[in-house]
Coordinates of C-alpha atoms and ligand atoms in Angstrom, one line a residue:
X864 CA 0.0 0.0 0.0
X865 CA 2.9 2.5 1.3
X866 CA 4.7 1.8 -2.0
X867 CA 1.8 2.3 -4.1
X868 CA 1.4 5.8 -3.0
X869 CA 5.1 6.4 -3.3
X870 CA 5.0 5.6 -6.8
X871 CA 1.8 7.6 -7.5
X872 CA 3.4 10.4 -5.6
X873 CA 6.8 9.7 -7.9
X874 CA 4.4 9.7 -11.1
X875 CA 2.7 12.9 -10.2
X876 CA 5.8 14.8 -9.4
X877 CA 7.3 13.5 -13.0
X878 CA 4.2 15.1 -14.9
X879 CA 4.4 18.2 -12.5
X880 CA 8.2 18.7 -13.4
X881 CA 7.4 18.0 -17.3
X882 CA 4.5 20.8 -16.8
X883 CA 6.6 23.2 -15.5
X884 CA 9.6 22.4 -18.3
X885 CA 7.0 22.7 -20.6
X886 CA 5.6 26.3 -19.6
X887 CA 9.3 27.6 -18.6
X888 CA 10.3 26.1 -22.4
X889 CA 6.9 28.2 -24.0
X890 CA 8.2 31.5 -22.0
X891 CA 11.6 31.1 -23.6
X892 CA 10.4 31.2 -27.1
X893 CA 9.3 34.7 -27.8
X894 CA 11.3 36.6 -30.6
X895 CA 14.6 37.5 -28.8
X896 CA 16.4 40.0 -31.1
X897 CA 19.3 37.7 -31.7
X898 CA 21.7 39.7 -34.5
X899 CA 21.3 43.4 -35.8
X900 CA 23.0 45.0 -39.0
X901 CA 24.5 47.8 -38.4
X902 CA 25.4 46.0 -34.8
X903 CA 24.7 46.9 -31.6
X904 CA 27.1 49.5 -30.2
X905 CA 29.2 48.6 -33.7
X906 CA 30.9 52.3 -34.3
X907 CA 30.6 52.2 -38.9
X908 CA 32.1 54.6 -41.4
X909 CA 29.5 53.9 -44.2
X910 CA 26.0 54.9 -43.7
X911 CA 24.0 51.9 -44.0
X912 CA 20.8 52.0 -46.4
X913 CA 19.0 49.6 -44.7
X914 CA 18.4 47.7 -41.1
X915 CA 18.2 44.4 -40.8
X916 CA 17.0 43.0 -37.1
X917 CA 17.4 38.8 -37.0
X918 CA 14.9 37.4 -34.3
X919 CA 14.8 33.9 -32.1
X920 CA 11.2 33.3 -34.0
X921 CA 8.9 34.4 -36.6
X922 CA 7.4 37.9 -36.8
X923 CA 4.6 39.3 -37.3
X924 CA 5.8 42.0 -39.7
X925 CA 2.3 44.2 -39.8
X926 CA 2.1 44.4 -36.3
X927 CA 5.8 45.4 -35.6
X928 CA 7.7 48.4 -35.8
X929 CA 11.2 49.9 -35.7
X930 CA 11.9 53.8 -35.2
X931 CA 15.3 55.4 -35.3
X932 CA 16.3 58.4 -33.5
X933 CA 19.1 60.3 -34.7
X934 CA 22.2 62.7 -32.5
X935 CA 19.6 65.6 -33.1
X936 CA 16.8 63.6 -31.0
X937 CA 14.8 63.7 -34.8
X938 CA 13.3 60.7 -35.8
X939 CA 15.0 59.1 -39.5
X940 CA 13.0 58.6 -42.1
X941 CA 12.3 54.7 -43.0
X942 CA 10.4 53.3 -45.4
X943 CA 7.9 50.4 -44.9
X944 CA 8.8 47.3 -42.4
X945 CA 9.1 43.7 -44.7
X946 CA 9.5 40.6 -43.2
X947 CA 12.7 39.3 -45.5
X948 CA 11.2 36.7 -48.4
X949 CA 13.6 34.1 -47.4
X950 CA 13.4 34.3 -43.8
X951 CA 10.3 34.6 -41.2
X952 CA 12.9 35.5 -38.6
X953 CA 14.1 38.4 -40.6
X954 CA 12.5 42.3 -40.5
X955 CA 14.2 44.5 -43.1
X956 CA 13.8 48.5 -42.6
X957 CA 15.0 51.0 -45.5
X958 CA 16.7 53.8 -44.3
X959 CA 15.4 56.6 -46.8
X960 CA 17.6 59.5 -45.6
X961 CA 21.6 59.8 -46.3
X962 CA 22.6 59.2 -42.1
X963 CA 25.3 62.0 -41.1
X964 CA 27.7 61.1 -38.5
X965 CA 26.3 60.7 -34.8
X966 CA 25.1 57.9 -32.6
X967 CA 21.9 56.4 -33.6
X968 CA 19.3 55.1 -31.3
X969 CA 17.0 51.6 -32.8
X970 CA 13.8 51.1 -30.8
X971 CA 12.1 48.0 -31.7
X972 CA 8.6 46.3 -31.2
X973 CA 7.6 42.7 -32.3
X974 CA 4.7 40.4 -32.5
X975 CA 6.3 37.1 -32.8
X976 CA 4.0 33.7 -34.4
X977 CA 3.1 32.5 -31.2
X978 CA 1.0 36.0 -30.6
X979 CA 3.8 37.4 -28.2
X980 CA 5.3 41.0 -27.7
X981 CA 9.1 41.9 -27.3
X982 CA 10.6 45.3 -27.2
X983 CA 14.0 46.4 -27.2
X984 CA 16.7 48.9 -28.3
X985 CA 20.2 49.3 -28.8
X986 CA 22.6 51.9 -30.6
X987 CA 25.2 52.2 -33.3
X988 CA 27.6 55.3 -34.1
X989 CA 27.9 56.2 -37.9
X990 CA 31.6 58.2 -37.5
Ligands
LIG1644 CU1 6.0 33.7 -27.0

């Protein structure tokens, strides 16, 4: 009898761990922004025409968004937000204005597949 309940006990403590993995698992997979062109804190001498942002998982690209501030606090002018035709993982943003030198500011928003938002931002000097 006493070892029947142990192993009952053992059995629901296994599901209850595999639940918990489970859910812990779920939580790590919103889109982490895992690679950036320019870089984060990368100090360039060309200015780039385009941003590229590489996420963990998919993105929504209609409901996510990407402003960059420039050294005078003004926003830069970018063109429409595209998910890259090769890969889900992949936002694109054309930079429509010739960038002067100055530290740039990146402030990002995404819906990933799974319905989740992430937000994040990070900097890059154009010398
Ligand atoms: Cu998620």
């Amino acid at each position: 009898m006493i070892a029947k309940i142990r192993s009952s006990y053992r059995l629901l403590s296994t599901i209850f761990v595999l639940f918990v993995g489970l859910s812990a698992q779920q939580a790590l997979a919103h889109a982490h922004l895992k690679m950036q062109v320019p870089a984060a804190d990368a100090s360039i001498s060309s200015a780039p025409k385009m941003l590229t942002l590489n996420f963990s998982e998919g993105i929504e690209a209609s409901f996510s968004g990407v402003k960059i501030t420039g050294p005078d606090h003004k926003a830069v002018k970018t063109g429409k937000l595209s998910l890259d035709p090769n890969n889900s993982t992949q936002i694109n943003i054309p930079i429509e204005t010739e960038l002067t030198a100055g530290k740039y500011n990146v402030s990002w928003h995404v819906v990933s597949v799974d319905g989740h938002k992430t937000k994040g931002q990070y900097s890059f000097t154009l010398n």
